[in-house]
Amino acid sequence: FFEATAVEVSGGEGLERALRAVLRAISDLDALDELIDAHAATFAEWDAAREQQLGWTATFDEYVRLVEVGVSEALDDLECSADELFDYARAHHVESAAAQRLLTRLLAMADYAEFGRMMREAHERGPMGC
C-alpha cells in the first residue's frame, strides 16, 4: 500500500494489514482535512513548553473523535486491538512522505504534543488543498 518495510512486532502480518486499513480510512476522512485546515492557523504559536490555549484542547478533542471513528470502522472486520495497532504504528518505519503524514495523524490522536506539532506544521505548510 505505502511500499514501506514494517518493523516486525508480534502478529506483524495482521497488524500491518490493520495499519494499512486504518491509514486508508484516515486518508479518506475529509472531515479531518477540514478540521486541520480550519484550525491550523490557531496553532501558529503553539509550543509544548508554553501555556496551552483552551481552544487547542477542544480542537484536539474533536480531532481524536474523528480519528477514533476512522480507526473503529477500519478495525471492525480485523482481529487487531487498538493498542496493538498503536504499538505497531510507533515501530513502523516508512520512507513515503505521504505515509509518514498519515502515521503522524494516527499517532497524534494518542499524544497531545504530537498533535500540536502536527497542527503547527500544517499551518506552516498551508491548506491541504494547496
PDB file of C-alpha atoms in Angstrom:
ATOM      1  CA  PHE A   1       0.000   0.000   0.000  1.00  0.00           C
ATOM      2  CA  PHE A   2       2.677   2.526   1.011  1.00  0.00           C
ATOM      3  CA  GLU A   3       5.631   0.466  -0.281  1.00  0.00           C
ATOM      4  CA  ALA A   4       7.240   0.607   3.153  1.00  0.00           C
ATOM      5  CA  THR A   5       9.046  -2.004   5.186  1.00  0.00           C
ATOM      6  CA  ALA A   6       7.488  -2.662   8.562  1.00  0.00           C
ATOM      7  CA  VAL A   7       9.413  -3.410  11.727  1.00  0.00           C
ATOM      8  CA  GLU A   8       8.387  -6.869  12.867  1.00  0.00           C
ATOM      9  CA  VAL A   9       6.327  -6.966  16.050  1.00  0.00           C
ATOM     10  CA  SER A  10       4.108  -9.696  17.448  1.00  0.00           C
ATOM     11  CA  GLY A  11       1.423 -10.587  14.930  1.00  0.00           C
ATOM     12  CA  GLY A  12       3.212  -8.453  12.348  1.00  0.00           C
ATOM     13  CA  GLU A  13       1.313  -9.528   9.254  1.00  0.00           C
ATOM     14  CA  GLY A  14      -2.127  -8.935  10.747  1.00  0.00           C
ATOM     15  CA  LEU A  15      -1.001  -5.688  12.341  1.00  0.00           C
ATOM     16  CA  GLU A  16       0.494  -4.458   9.098  1.00  0.00           C
ATOM     17  CA  ARG A  17      -2.784  -5.191   7.322  1.00  0.00           C
ATOM     18  CA  ALA A  18      -4.723  -3.427  10.093  1.00  0.00           C
ATOM     19  CA  LEU A  19      -2.421  -0.406   9.993  1.00  0.00           C
ATOM     20  CA  ARG A  20      -2.825  -0.126   6.248  1.00  0.00           C
ATOM     21  CA  ALA A  21      -6.605  -0.339   6.577  1.00  0.00           C
ATOM     22  CA  VAL A  22      -6.598   2.342   9.278  1.00  0.00           C
ATOM     23  CA  LEU A  23      -4.315   4.613   7.269  1.00  0.00           C
ATOM     24  CA  ARG A  24      -6.621   4.260   4.267  1.00  0.00           C
ATOM     25  CA  ALA A  25      -9.608   5.151   6.447  1.00  0.00           C
ATOM     26  CA  ILE A  26      -7.803   8.187   7.894  1.00  0.00           C
ATOM     27  CA  SER A  27      -6.702   9.363   4.457  1.00  0.00           C
ATOM     28  CA  ASP A  28     -10.345   9.254   3.330  1.00  0.00           C
ATOM     29  CA  LEU A  29     -11.653  11.377   6.219  1.00  0.00           C
ATOM     30  CA  ASP A  30     -12.479  14.683   4.535  1.00  0.00           C
ATOM     31  CA  ALA A  31     -13.715  15.984   7.882  1.00  0.00           C
ATOM     32  CA  LEU A  32     -10.200  15.513   9.288  1.00  0.00           C
ATOM     33  CA  ASP A  33      -8.644  17.577   6.480  1.00  0.00           C
ATOM     34  CA  GLU A  34     -11.303  20.222   7.048  1.00  0.00           C
ATOM     35  CA  LEU A  35     -10.645  20.325  10.798  1.00  0.00           C
ATOM     36  CA  ILE A  36      -6.889  20.657  10.301  1.00  0.00           C
ATOM     37  CA  ASP A  37      -7.273  23.358   7.656  1.00  0.00           C
ATOM     38  CA  ALA A  38      -9.816  25.277   9.723  1.00  0.00           C
ATOM     39  CA  HIS A  39      -7.740  25.334  12.911  1.00  0.00           C
ATOM     40  CA  ALA A  40      -4.079  25.120  11.821  1.00  0.00           C
ATOM     41  CA  ALA A  41      -3.609  28.905  11.928  1.00  0.00           C
ATOM     42  CA  THR A  42      -4.559  28.983  15.604  1.00  0.00           C
ATOM     43  CA  PHE A  43      -1.548  26.728  16.279  1.00  0.00           C
ATOM     44  CA  ALA A  44       0.967  29.130  14.679  1.00  0.00           C
ATOM     45  CA  GLU A  45       2.387  29.989  18.109  1.00  0.00           C
ATOM     46  CA  TRP A  46       1.981  26.508  19.611  1.00  0.00           C
ATOM     47  CA  ASP A  47       4.883  25.419  21.780  1.00  0.00           C
ATOM     48  CA  ALA A  48       4.731  22.408  24.109  1.00  0.00           C
ATOM     49  CA  ALA A  49       6.709  24.291  26.751  1.00  0.00           C
ATOM     50  CA  ARG A  50       4.316  27.263  26.869  1.00  0.00           C
ATOM     51  CA  GLU A  51       0.829  27.682  28.276  1.00  0.00           C
ATOM     52  CA  GLN A  52      -1.784  25.922  26.169  1.00  0.00           C
ATOM     53  CA  GLN A  53      -4.886  27.712  24.898  1.00  0.00           C
ATOM     54  CA  LEU A  54      -8.240  26.200  25.876  1.00  0.00           C
ATOM     55  CA  GLY A  55      -9.324  26.220  22.227  1.00  0.00           C
ATOM     56  CA  TRP A  56      -6.450  23.919  21.346  1.00  0.00           C
ATOM     57  CA  THR A  57      -7.812  21.298  23.734  1.00  0.00           C
ATOM     58  CA  ALA A  58     -11.257  21.498  22.150  1.00  0.00           C
ATOM     59  CA  THR A  59      -9.701  21.100  18.695  1.00  0.00           C
ATOM     60  CA  PHE A  60      -7.677  18.119  19.949  1.00  0.00           C
ATOM     61  CA  ASP A  61     -10.815  16.507  21.405  1.00  0.00           C
ATOM     62  CA  GLU A  62     -12.643  16.876  18.072  1.00  0.00           C
ATOM     63  CA  TYR A  63      -9.592  15.545  16.208  1.00  0.00           C
ATOM     64  CA  VAL A  64      -9.455  12.476  18.485  1.00  0.00           C
ATOM     65  CA  ARG A  65     -13.183  11.873  17.985  1.00  0.00           C
ATOM     66  CA  LEU A  66     -12.832  11.952  14.190  1.00  0.00           C
ATOM     67  CA  VAL A  67      -9.789   9.673  14.155  1.00  0.00           C
ATOM     68  CA  GLU A  68     -11.464   7.248  16.571  1.00  0.00           C
ATOM     69  CA  VAL A  69     -14.372   6.919  14.144  1.00  0.00           C
ATOM     70  CA  GLY A  70     -11.965   6.118  11.301  1.00  0.00           C
ATOM     71  CA  VAL A  71      -9.962   3.643  13.398  1.00  0.00           C
ATOM     72  CA  SER A  72     -13.079   1.897  14.726  1.00  0.00           C
ATOM     73  CA  GLU A  73     -14.564   1.497  11.279  1.00  0.00           C
ATOM     74  CA  ALA A  74     -11.300   0.131   9.873  1.00  0.00           C
ATOM     75  CA  LEU A  75     -10.754  -2.353  12.726  1.00  0.00           C
ATOM     76  CA  ASP A  76     -14.318  -3.693  12.810  1.00  0.00           C
ATOM     77  CA  ASP A  77     -13.530  -6.568  10.465  1.00  0.00           C
ATOM     78  CA  LEU A  78      -9.930  -7.195  11.575  1.00  0.00           C
ATOM     79  CA  GLU A  79      -8.708  -9.188  14.560  1.00  0.00           C
ATOM     80  CA  CYS A  80      -6.480  -6.479  15.983  1.00  0.00           C
ATOM     81  CA  SER A  81      -6.740  -4.352  19.103  1.00  0.00           C
ATOM     82  CA  ALA A  82      -6.239  -0.599  19.037  1.00  0.00           C
ATOM     83  CA  ASP A  83      -3.312  -0.965  21.489  1.00  0.00           C
ATOM     84  CA  GLU A  84      -1.549  -3.430  19.195  1.00  0.00           C
ATOM     85  CA  LEU A  85      -2.157  -1.147  16.250  1.00  0.00           C
ATOM     86  CA  PHE A  86      -0.666   1.886  18.027  1.00  0.00           C
ATOM     87  CA  ASP A  87       2.388  -0.124  19.153  1.00  0.00           C
ATOM     88  CA  TYR A  88       2.888  -1.254  15.583  1.00  0.00           C
ATOM     89  CA  ALA A  89       2.439   2.256  14.190  1.00  0.00           C
ATOM     90  CA  ARG A  90       5.052   3.609  16.608  1.00  0.00           C
ATOM     91  CA  ALA A  91       7.514   0.945  15.457  1.00  0.00           C
ATOM     92  CA  HIS A  92       6.671   1.260  11.754  1.00  0.00           C
ATOM     93  CA  HIS A  93       9.304   2.921   9.589  1.00  0.00           C
ATOM     94  CA  VAL A  94       8.235   4.478   6.302  1.00  0.00           C
ATOM     95  CA  GLU A  95      10.061   6.219   3.503  1.00  0.00           C
ATOM     96  CA  SER A  96       6.992   7.756   1.891  1.00  0.00           C
ATOM     97  CA  ALA A  97       6.231  11.336   2.976  1.00  0.00           C
ATOM     98  CA  ALA A  98       2.510  10.719   2.462  1.00  0.00           C
ATOM     99  CA  ALA A  99       2.559   7.597   4.643  1.00  0.00           C
ATOM    100  CA  GLN A 100       4.569   9.426   7.296  1.00  0.00           C
ATOM    101  CA  ARG A 101       1.969  12.216   7.352  1.00  0.00           C
ATOM    102  CA  LEU A 102      -0.800   9.649   7.828  1.00  0.00           C
ATOM    103  CA  LEU A 103       1.114   7.874  10.596  1.00  0.00           C
ATOM    104  CA  THR A 104       1.597  11.237  12.277  1.00  0.00           C
ATOM    105  CA  ARG A 105      -2.168  11.775  12.097  1.00  0.00           C
ATOM    106  CA  LEU A 106      -2.758   8.406  13.734  1.00  0.00           C
ATOM    107  CA  LEU A 107      -0.161   8.901  16.463  1.00  0.00           C
ATOM    108  CA  ALA A 108      -1.276  12.498  17.109  1.00  0.00           C
ATOM    109  CA  MET A 109      -4.516  11.066  18.418  1.00  0.00           C
ATOM    110  CA  ALA A 110      -2.658   9.495  21.347  1.00  0.00           C
ATOM    111  CA  ASP A 111      -0.224  12.326  22.084  1.00  0.00           C
ATOM    112  CA  TYR A 112      -1.264  15.974  22.532  1.00  0.00           C
ATOM    113  CA  ALA A 113       2.293  17.248  21.953  1.00  0.00           C
ATOM    114  CA  GLU A 114       2.460  15.342  18.657  1.00  0.00           C
ATOM    115  CA  PHE A 115      -0.926  16.827  17.743  1.00  0.00           C
ATOM    116  CA  GLY A 116       0.297  20.355  18.489  1.00  0.00           C
ATOM    117  CA  ARG A 117       3.425  19.869  16.366  1.00  0.00           C
ATOM    118  CA  MET A 118       1.345  18.447  13.532  1.00  0.00           C
ATOM    119  CA  MET A 119      -1.056  21.403  13.655  1.00  0.00           C
ATOM    120  CA  ARG A 120       1.756  23.980  13.737  1.00  0.00           C
ATOM    121  CA  GLU A 121       3.384  22.249  10.747  1.00  0.00           C
ATOM    122  CA  ALA A 122       0.026  22.228   8.954  1.00  0.00           C
ATOM    123  CA  HIS A 123      -0.176  25.984   9.493  1.00  0.00           C
ATOM    124  CA  GLU A 124       3.342  26.445   8.103  1.00  0.00           C
ATOM    125  CA  ARG A 125       2.610  24.172   5.120  1.00  0.00           C
ATOM    126  CA  GLY A 126      -0.769  25.698   4.277  1.00  0.00           C
ATOM    127  CA  PRO A 127      -4.189  24.200   3.486  1.00  0.00           C
ATOM    128  CA  MET A 128      -4.405  20.572   2.384  1.00  0.00           C
ATOM    129  CA  GLY A 129      -5.900  21.653  -0.927  1.00  0.00           C
ATOM    130  CA  CYS A 130      -2.771  23.638  -1.847  1.00  0.00           C
TER     131      CYS A 130
END
